[in-house]
PDB file of C-alpha atoms and ligand atoms in Angstrom:
ATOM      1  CA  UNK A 147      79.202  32.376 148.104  1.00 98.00           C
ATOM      2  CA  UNK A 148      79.521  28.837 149.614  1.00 98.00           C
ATOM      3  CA  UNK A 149      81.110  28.248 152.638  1.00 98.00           C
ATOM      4  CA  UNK A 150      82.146  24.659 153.682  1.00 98.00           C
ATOM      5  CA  UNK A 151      83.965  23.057 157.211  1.00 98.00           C
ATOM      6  CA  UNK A 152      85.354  19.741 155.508  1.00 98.00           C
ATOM      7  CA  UNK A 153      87.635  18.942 152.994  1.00 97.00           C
ATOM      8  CA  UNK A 154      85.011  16.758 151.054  1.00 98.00           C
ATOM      9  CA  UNK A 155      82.712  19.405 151.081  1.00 98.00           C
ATOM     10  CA  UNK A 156      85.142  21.799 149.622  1.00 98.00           C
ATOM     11  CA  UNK A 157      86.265  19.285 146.986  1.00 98.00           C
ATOM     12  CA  UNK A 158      82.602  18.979 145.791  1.00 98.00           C
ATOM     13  CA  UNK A 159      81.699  22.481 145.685  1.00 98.00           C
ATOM     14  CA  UNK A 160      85.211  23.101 144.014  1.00 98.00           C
ATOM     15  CA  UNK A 161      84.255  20.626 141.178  1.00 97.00           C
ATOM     16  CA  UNK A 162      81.618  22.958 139.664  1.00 97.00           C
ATOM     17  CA  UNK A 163      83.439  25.943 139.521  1.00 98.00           C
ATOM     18  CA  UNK A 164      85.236  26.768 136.505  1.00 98.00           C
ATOM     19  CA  UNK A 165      89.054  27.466 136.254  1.00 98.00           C
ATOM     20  CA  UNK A 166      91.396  29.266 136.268  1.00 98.00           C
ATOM     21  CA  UNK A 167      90.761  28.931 139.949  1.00 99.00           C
ATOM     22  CA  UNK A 168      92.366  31.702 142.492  1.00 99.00           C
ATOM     23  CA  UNK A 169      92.826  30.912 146.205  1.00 99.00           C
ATOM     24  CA  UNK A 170      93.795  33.103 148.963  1.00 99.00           C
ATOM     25  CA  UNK A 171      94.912  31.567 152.044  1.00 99.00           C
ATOM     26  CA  UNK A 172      94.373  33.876 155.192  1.00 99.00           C
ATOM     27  CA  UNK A 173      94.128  33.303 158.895  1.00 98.00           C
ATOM     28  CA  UNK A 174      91.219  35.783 159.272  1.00 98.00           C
ATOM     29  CA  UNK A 175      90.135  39.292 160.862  1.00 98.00           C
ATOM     30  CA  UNK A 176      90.122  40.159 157.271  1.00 98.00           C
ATOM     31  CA  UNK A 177      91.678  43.716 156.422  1.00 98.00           C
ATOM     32  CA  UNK A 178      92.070  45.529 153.466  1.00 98.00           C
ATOM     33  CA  UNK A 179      95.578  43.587 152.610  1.00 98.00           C
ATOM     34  CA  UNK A 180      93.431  40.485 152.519  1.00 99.00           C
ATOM     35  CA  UNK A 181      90.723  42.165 150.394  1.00 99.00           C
ATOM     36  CA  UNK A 182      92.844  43.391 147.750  1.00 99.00           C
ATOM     37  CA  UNK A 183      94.665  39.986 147.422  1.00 99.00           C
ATOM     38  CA  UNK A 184      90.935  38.613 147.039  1.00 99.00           C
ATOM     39  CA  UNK A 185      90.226  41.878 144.168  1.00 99.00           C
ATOM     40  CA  UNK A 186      93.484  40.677 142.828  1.00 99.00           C
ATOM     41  CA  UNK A 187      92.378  36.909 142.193  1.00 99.00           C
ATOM     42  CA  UNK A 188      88.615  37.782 141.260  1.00 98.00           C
ATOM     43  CA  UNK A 189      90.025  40.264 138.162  1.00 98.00           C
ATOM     44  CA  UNK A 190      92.230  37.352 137.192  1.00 98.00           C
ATOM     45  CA  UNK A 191      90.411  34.016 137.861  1.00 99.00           C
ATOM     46  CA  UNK A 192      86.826  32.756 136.763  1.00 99.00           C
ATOM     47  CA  UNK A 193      86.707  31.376 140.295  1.00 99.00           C
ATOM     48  CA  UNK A 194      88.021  32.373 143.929  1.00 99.00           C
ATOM     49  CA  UNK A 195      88.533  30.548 147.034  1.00 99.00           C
ATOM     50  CA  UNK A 196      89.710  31.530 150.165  1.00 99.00           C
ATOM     51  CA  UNK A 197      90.530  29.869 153.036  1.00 99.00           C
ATOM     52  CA  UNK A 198      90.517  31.153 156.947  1.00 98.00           C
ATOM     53  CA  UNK A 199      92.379  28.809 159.303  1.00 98.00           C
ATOM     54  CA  UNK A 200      94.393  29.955 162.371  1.00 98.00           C
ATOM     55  CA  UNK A 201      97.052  26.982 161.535  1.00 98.00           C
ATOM     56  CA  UNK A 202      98.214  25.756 165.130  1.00 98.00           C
ATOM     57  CA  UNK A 203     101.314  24.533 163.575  1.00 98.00           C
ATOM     58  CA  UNK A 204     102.504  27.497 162.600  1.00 98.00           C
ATOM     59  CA  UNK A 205     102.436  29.207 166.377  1.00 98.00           C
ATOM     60  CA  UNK A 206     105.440  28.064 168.552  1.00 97.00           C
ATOM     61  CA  UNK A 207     104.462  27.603 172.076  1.00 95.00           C
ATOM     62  CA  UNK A 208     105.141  31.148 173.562  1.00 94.00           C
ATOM     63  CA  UNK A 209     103.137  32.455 170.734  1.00 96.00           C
ATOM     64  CA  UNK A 210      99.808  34.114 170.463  1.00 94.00           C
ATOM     65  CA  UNK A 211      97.696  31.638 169.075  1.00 97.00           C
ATOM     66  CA  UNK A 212      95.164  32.209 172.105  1.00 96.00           C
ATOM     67  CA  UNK A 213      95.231  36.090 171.253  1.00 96.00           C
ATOM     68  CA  UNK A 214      95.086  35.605 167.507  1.00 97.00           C
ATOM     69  CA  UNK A 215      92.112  37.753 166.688  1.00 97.00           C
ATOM     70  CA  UNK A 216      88.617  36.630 164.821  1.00 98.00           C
ATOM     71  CA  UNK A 217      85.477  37.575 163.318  1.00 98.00           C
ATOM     72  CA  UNK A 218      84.509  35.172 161.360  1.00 98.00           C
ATOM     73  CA  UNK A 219      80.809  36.449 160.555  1.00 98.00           C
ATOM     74  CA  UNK A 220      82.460  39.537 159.745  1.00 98.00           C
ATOM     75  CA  UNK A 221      85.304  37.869 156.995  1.00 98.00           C
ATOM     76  CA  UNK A 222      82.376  36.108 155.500  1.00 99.00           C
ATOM     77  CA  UNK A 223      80.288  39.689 154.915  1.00 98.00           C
ATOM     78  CA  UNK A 224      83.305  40.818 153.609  1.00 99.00           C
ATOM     79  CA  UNK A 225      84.414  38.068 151.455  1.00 99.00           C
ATOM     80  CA  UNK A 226      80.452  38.097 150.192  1.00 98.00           C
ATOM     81  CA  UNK A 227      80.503  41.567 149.019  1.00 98.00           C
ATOM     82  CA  UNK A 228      84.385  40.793 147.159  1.00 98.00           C
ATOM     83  CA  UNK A 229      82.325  37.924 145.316  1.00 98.00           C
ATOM     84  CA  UNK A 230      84.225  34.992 146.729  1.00 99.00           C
ATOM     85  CA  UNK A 231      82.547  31.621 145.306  1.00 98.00           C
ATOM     86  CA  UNK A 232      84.018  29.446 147.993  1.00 99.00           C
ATOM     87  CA  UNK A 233      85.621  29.584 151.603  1.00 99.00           C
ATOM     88  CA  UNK A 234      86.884  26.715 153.354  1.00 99.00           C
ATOM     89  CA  UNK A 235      86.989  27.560 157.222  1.00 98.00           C
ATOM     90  CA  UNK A 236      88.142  24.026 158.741  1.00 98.00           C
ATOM     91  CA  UNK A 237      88.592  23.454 162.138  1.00 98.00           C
ATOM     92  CA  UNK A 238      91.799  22.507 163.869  1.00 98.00           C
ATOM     93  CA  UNK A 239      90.689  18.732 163.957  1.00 98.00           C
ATOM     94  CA  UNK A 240      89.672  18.672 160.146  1.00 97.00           C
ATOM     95  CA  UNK A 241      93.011  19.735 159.260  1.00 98.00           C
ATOM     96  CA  UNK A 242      95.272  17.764 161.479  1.00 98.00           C
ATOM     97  CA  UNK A 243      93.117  14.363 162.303  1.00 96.00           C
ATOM     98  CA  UNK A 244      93.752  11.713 164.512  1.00 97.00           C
ATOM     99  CA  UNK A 245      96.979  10.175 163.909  1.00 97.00           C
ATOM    100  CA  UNK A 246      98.257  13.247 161.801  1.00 98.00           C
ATOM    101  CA  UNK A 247     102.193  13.106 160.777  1.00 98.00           C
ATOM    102  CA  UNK A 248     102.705  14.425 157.547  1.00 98.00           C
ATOM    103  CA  UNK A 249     104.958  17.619 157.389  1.00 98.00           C
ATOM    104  CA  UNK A 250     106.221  19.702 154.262  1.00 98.00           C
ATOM    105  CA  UNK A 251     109.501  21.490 155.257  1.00 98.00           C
ATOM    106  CA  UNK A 252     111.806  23.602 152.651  1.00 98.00           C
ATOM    107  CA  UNK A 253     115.084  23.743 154.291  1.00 98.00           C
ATOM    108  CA  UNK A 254     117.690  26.533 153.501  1.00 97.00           C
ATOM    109  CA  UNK A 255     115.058  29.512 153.293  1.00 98.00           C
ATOM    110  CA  UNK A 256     113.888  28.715 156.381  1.00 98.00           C
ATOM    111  CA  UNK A 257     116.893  29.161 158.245  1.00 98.00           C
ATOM    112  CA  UNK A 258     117.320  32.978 158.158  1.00 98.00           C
ATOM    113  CA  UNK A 259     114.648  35.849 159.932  1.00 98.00           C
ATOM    114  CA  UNK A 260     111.749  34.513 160.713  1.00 98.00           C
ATOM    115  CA  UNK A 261     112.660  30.988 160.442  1.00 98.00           C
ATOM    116  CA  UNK A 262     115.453  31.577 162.604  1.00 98.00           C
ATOM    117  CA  UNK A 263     113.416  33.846 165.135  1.00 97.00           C
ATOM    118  CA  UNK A 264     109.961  31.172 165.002  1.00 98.00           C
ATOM    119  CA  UNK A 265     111.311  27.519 165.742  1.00 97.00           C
ATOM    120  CA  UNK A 266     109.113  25.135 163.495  1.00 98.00           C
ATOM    121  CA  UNK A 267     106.578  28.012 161.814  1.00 98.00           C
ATOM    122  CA  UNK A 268     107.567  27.811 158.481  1.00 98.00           C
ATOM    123  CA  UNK A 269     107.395  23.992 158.954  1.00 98.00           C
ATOM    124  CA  UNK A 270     103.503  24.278 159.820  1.00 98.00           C
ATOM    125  CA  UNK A 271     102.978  27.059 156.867  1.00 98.00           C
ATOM    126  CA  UNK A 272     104.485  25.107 153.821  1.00 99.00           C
ATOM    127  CA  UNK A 273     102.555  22.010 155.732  1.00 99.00           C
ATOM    128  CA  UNK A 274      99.211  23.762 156.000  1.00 99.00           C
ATOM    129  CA  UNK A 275      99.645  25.324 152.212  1.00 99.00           C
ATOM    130  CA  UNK A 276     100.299  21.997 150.602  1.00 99.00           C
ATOM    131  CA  UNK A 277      97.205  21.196 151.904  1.00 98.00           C
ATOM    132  CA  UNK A 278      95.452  23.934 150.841  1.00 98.00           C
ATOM    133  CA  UNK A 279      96.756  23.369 147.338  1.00 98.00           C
ATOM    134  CA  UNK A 280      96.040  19.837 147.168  1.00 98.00           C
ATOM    135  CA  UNK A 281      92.204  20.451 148.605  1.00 98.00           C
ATOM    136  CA  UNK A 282      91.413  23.475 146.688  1.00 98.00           C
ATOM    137  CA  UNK A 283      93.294  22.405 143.601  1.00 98.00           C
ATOM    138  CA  UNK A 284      93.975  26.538 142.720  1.00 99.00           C
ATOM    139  CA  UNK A 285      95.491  27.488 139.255  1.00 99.00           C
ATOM    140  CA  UNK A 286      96.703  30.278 140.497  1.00 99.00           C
ATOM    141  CA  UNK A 287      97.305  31.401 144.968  1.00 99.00           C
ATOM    142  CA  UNK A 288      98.242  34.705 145.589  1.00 99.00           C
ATOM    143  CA  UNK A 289     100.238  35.844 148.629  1.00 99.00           C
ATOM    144  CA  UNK A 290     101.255  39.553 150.150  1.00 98.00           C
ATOM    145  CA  UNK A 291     105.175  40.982 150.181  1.00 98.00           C
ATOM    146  CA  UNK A 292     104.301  41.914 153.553  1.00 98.00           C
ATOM    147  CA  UNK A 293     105.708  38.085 154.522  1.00 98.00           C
ATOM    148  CA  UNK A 294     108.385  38.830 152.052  1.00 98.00           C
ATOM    149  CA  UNK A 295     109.796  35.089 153.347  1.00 98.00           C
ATOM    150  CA  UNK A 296     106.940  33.311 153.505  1.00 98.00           C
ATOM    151  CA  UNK A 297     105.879  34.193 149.707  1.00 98.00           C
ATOM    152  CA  UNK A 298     109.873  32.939 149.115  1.00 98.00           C
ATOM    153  CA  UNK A 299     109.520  29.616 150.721  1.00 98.00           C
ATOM    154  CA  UNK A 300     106.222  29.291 149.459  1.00 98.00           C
ATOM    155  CA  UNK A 301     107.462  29.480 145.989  1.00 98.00           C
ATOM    156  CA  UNK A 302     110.338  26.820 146.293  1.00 98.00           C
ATOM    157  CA  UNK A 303     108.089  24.800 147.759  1.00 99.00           C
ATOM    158  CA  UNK A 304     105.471  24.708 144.584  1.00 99.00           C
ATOM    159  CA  UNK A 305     108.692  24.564 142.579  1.00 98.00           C
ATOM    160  CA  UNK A 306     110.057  21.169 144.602  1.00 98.00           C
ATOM    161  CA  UNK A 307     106.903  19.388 144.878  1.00 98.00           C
ATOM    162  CA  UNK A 308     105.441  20.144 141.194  1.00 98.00           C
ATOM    163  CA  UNK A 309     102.250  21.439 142.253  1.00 99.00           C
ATOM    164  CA  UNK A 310     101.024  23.195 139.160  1.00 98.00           C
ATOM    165  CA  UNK A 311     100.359  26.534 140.516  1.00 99.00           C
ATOM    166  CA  UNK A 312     101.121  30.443 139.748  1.00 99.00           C
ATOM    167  CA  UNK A 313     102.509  31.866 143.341  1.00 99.00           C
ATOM    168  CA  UNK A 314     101.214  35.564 142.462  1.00 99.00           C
ATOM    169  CA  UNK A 315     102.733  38.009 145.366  1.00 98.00           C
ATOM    170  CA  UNK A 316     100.953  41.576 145.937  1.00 98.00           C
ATOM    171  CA  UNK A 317     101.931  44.419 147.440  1.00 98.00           C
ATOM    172  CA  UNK A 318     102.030  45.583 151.098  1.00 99.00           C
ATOM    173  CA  UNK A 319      99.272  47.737 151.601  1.00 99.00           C
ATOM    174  CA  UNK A 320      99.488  49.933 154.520  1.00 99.00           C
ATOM    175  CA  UNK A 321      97.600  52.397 156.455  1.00 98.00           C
ATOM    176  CA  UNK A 322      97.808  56.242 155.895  1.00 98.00           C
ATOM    177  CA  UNK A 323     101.338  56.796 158.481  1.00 98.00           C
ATOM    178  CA  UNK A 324     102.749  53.553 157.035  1.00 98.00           C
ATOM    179  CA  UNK A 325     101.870  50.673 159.371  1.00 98.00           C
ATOM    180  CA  UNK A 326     101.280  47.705 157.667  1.00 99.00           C
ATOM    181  CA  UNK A 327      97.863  46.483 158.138  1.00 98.00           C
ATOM    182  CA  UNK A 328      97.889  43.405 159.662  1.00 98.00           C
ATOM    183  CA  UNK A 329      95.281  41.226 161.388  1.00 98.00           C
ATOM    184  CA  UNK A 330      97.748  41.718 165.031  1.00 98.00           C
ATOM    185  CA  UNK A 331      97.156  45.804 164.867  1.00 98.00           C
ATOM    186  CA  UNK A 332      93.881  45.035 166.351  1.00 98.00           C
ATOM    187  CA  UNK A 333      96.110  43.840 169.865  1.00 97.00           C
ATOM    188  CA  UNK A 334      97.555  46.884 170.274  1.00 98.00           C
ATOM    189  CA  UNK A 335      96.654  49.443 172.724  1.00 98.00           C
ATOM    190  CA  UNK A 336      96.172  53.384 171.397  1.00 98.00           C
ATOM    191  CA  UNK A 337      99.668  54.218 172.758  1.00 98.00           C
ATOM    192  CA  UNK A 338     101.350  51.196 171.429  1.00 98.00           C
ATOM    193  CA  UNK A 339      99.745  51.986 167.567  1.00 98.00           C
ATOM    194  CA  UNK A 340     101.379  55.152 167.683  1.00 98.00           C
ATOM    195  CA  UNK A 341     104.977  53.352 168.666  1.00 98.00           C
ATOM    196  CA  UNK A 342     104.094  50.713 166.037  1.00 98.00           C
ATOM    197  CA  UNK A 343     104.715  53.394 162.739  1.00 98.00           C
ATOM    198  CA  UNK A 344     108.721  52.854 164.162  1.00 98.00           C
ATOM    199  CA  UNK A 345     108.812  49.366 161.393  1.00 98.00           C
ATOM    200  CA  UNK A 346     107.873  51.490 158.190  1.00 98.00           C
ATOM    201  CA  UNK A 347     109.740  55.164 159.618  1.00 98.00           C
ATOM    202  CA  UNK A 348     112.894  52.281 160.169  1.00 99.00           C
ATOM    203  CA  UNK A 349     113.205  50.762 156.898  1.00 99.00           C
ATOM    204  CA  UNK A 350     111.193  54.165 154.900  1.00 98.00           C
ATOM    205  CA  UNK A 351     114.972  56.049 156.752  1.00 98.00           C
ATOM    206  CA  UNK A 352     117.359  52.975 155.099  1.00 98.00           C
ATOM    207  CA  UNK A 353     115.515  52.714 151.464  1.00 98.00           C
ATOM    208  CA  UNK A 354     115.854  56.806 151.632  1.00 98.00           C
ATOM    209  CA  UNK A 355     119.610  56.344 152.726  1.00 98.00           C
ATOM    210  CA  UNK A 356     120.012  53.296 149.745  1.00 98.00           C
ATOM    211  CA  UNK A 357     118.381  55.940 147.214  1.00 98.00           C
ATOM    212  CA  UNK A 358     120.791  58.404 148.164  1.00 98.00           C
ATOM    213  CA  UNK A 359     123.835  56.494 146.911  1.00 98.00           C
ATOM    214  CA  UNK A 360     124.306  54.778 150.099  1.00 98.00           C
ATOM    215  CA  UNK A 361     125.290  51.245 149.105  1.00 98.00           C
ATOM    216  CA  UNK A 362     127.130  49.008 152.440  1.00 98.00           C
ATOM    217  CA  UNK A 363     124.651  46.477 154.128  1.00 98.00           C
ATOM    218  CA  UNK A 364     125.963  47.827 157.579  1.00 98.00           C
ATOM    219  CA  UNK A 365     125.214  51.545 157.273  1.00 98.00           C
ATOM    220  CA  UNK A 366     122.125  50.870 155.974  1.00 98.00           C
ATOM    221  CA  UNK A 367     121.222  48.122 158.696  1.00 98.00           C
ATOM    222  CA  UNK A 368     122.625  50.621 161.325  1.00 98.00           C
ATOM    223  CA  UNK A 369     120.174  53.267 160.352  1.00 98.00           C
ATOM    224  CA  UNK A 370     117.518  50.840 161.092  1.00 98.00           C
ATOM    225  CA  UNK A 371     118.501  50.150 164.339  1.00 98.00           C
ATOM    226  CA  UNK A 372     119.096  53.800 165.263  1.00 98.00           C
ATOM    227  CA  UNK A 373     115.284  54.666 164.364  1.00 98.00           C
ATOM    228  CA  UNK A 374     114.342  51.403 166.512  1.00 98.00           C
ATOM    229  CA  UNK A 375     116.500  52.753 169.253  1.00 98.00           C
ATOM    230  CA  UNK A 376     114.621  55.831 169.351  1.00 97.00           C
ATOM    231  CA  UNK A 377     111.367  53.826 170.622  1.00 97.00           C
ATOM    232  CA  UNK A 378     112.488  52.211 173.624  1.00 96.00           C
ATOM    233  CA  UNK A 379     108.862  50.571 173.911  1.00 97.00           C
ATOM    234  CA  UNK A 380     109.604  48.727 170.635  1.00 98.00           C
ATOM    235  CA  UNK A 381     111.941  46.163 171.175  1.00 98.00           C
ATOM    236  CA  UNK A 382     113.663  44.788 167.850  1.00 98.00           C
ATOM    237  CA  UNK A 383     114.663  41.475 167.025  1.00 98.00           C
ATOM    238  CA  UNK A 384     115.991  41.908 163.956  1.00 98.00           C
ATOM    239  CA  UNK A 385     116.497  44.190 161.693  1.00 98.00           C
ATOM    240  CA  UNK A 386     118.242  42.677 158.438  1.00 98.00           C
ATOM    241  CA  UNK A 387     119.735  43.015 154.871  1.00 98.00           C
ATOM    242  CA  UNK A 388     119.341  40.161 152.907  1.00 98.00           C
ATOM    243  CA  UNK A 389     119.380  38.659 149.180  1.00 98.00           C
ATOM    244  CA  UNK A 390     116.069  38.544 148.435  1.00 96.00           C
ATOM    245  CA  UNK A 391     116.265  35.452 146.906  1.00 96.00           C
ATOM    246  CA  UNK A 392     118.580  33.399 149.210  1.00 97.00           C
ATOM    247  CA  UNK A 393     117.407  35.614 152.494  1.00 98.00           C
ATOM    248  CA  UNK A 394     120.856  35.070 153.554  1.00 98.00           C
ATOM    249  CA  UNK A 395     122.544  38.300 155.246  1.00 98.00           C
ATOM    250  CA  UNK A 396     124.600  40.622 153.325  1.00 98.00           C
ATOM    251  CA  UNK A 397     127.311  42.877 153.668  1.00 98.00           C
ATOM    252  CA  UNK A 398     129.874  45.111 152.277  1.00 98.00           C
ATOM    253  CA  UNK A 399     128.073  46.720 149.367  1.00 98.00           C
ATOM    254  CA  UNK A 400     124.927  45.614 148.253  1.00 98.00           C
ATOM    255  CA  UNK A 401     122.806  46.079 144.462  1.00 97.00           C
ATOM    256  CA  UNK A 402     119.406  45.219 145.842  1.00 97.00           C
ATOM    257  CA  UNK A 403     118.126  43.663 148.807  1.00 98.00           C
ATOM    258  CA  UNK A 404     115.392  42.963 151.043  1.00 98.00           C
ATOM    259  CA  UNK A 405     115.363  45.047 154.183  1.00 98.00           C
ATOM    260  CA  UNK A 406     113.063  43.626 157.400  1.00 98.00           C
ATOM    261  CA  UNK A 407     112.437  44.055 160.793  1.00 98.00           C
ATOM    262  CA  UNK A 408     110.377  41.961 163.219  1.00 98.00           C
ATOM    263  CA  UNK A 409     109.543  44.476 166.491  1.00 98.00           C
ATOM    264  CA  UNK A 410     108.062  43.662 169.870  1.00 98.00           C
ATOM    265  CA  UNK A 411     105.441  46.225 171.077  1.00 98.00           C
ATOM    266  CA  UNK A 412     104.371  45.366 174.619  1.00 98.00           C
ATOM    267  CA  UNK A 413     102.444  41.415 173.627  1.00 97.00           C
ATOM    268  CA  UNK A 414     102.669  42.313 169.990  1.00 98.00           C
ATOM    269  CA  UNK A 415     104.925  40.869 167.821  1.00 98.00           C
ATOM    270  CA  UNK A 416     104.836  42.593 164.176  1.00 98.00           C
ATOM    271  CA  UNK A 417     107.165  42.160 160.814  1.00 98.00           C
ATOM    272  CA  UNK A 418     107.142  44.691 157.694  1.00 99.00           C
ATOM    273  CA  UNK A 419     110.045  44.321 154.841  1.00 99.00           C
ATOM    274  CA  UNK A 420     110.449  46.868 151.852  1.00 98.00           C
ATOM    275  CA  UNK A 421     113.277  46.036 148.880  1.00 98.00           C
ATOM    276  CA  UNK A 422     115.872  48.102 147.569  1.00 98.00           C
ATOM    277  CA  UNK A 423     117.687  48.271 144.045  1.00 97.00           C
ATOM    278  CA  UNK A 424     114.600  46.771 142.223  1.00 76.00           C
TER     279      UNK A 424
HETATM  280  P1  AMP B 558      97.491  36.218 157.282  1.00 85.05           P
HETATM  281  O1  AMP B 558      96.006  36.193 157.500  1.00 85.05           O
HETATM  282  O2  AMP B 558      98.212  37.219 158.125  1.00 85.05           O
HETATM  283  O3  AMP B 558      98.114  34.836 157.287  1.00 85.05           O
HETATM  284  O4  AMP B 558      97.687  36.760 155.800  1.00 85.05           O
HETATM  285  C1  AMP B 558      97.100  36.116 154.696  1.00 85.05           C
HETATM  286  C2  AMP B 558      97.693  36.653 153.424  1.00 85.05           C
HETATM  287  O5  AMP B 558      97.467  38.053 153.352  1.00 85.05           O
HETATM  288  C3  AMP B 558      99.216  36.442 153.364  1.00 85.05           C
HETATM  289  O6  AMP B 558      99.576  36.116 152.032  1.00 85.05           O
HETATM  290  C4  AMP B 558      99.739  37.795 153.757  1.00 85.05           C
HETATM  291  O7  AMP B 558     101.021  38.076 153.228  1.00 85.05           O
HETATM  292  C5  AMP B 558      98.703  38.721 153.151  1.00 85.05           C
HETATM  293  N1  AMP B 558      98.716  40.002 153.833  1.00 85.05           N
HETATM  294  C6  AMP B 558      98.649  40.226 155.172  1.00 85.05           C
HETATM  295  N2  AMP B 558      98.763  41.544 155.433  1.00 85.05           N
HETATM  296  C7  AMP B 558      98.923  42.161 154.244  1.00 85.05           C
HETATM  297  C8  AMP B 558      99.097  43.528 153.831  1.00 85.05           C
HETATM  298  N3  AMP B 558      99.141  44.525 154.719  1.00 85.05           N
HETATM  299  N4  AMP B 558      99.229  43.784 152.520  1.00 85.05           N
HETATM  300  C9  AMP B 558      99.196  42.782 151.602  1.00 85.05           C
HETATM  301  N5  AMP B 558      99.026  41.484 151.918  1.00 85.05           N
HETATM  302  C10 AMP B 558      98.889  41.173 153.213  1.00 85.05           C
END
């Protein structure tokens, strides 16, 4: 496995490797959702790259960028042992040089949940992943449900901008009482992990309620919110019902849909999303 800091030492260790070429974009403290979109792109691709960058742009200014958790020697054990050819870990400067003012920005999709909750992040993913796709030059990227927008955007983006690339989403993979693994569990204290199963017990109650017959966006956004209410330590932001293509809310009665939540737990801020109707 190669690991490179610049951008022209990626592109010439990415010339020798044969296609089709998987990459899987990550921000680090590598967890078993990570892994298994690596296993995912090594059992499909003759090649795999991944990339670890905290992206700056993507944290607003009350965010935890400072918190964000790493291990780098760590990620690179356990990207050695997945049989990764190629990680890119560039530094802030690498990515964003002097002078930097390029930005990719999809617009409508971006508007809703976390777009509308995090001021400019989707702004600094879609920039930071078209340049991921035009350093690594991947045939195919592969992305988890568990940022059931991001994977959305992500998509329209390829779409709008040609880049010649499979999106591939994988599932959520979660720990044994539901929690979604997720690089942020490692910020929260014992008490607060026990609080944080509320996301998946919240949106496990509506999906039971929508699989009962239940069909009207409200009653099945209300039973959200009264599993949320029951944790007074985890504070909700949203909890929605949306088209899970448009991400725009829905109500009245509903055939399938994407239900999410993004929940404060003391400093912690985490998101989990399941679908319905499928
Ligand atoms: P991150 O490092 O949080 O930016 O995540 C990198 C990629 O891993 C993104 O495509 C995430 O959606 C995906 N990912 C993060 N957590 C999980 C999980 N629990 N299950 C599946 N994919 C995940």
């Amino acid at each position: 496995m190669k690991t490179v800091e610049s951008a022209a030492e990626l592109r010439a260790a990415r010339e020798s490797m044969p296609n089709p070429f998987g990459l899987v974009p990550t921000m680090g403290f590598l967890h078993e959702g990570h892994l298994s979109l690596v296993r995912r792109a090594r059992q499909e691709c003759a090649s795999v790259g991944v990339s670890i960058f905290v992206n700056p742009a993507q944290f607003g200014p009350s965010e935890d960028l400072s918190t964000y958790p790493t291990n780098l020697a760590e990620d690179l054990e356990l990207l050695s042992s997945e049989g990764a050819d190629v990680v890119w870990t560039p530094t802030a400067e690498e990515m964003y040089g002097p002078g930097y003012q390029t930005w990719v920005e999809v617009k409508d999709l971006t508007r809703y949940l976390e777009g509308e909750a995090r001021e400019g992040h989707f702004r600094g993913v879609t920039t930071v992943v078209a340049k991921l796709f035009n350093s690594f030059r991947p045939d195919r990227a592969y992305f988890g449900q568990k940022d059931a927008q991001q994977t959305a955007v992500i998509r329209r983006m390829t779409d709008d901008l040609n880049f010649p690339i499979e999106i591939v989403v994988c599932p959520t993979v979660r720990e044994a009482d539901g929690l979604a693994m997720s690089s942020r569990n490692a910020n929260l204290a014992a008490d607060e992990r026990q609080v944080a199963t509320v996301l998946y017990r919240a949106l496990s109650a509506a999906k039971e309620l929508f699989n009962s017959g239940e069909r009207e966006a409200e009653r099945l956004k209300a039973e959200m919110e009264a599993v949320l209410a029951d944790e007074p330590v985890a504070q909700a932001e949203y909890a929605s019902v949306a088209d899970p293509e448009t991400l725009e809310e829905l109500s009245g009665q509903v055939e399938h849909a994407l239900l999410s939540l993004a929940v404060v737990i003391g400093k912690t801020r985490l998101i989990d999303n399941v679908t319905v109707g499928d």
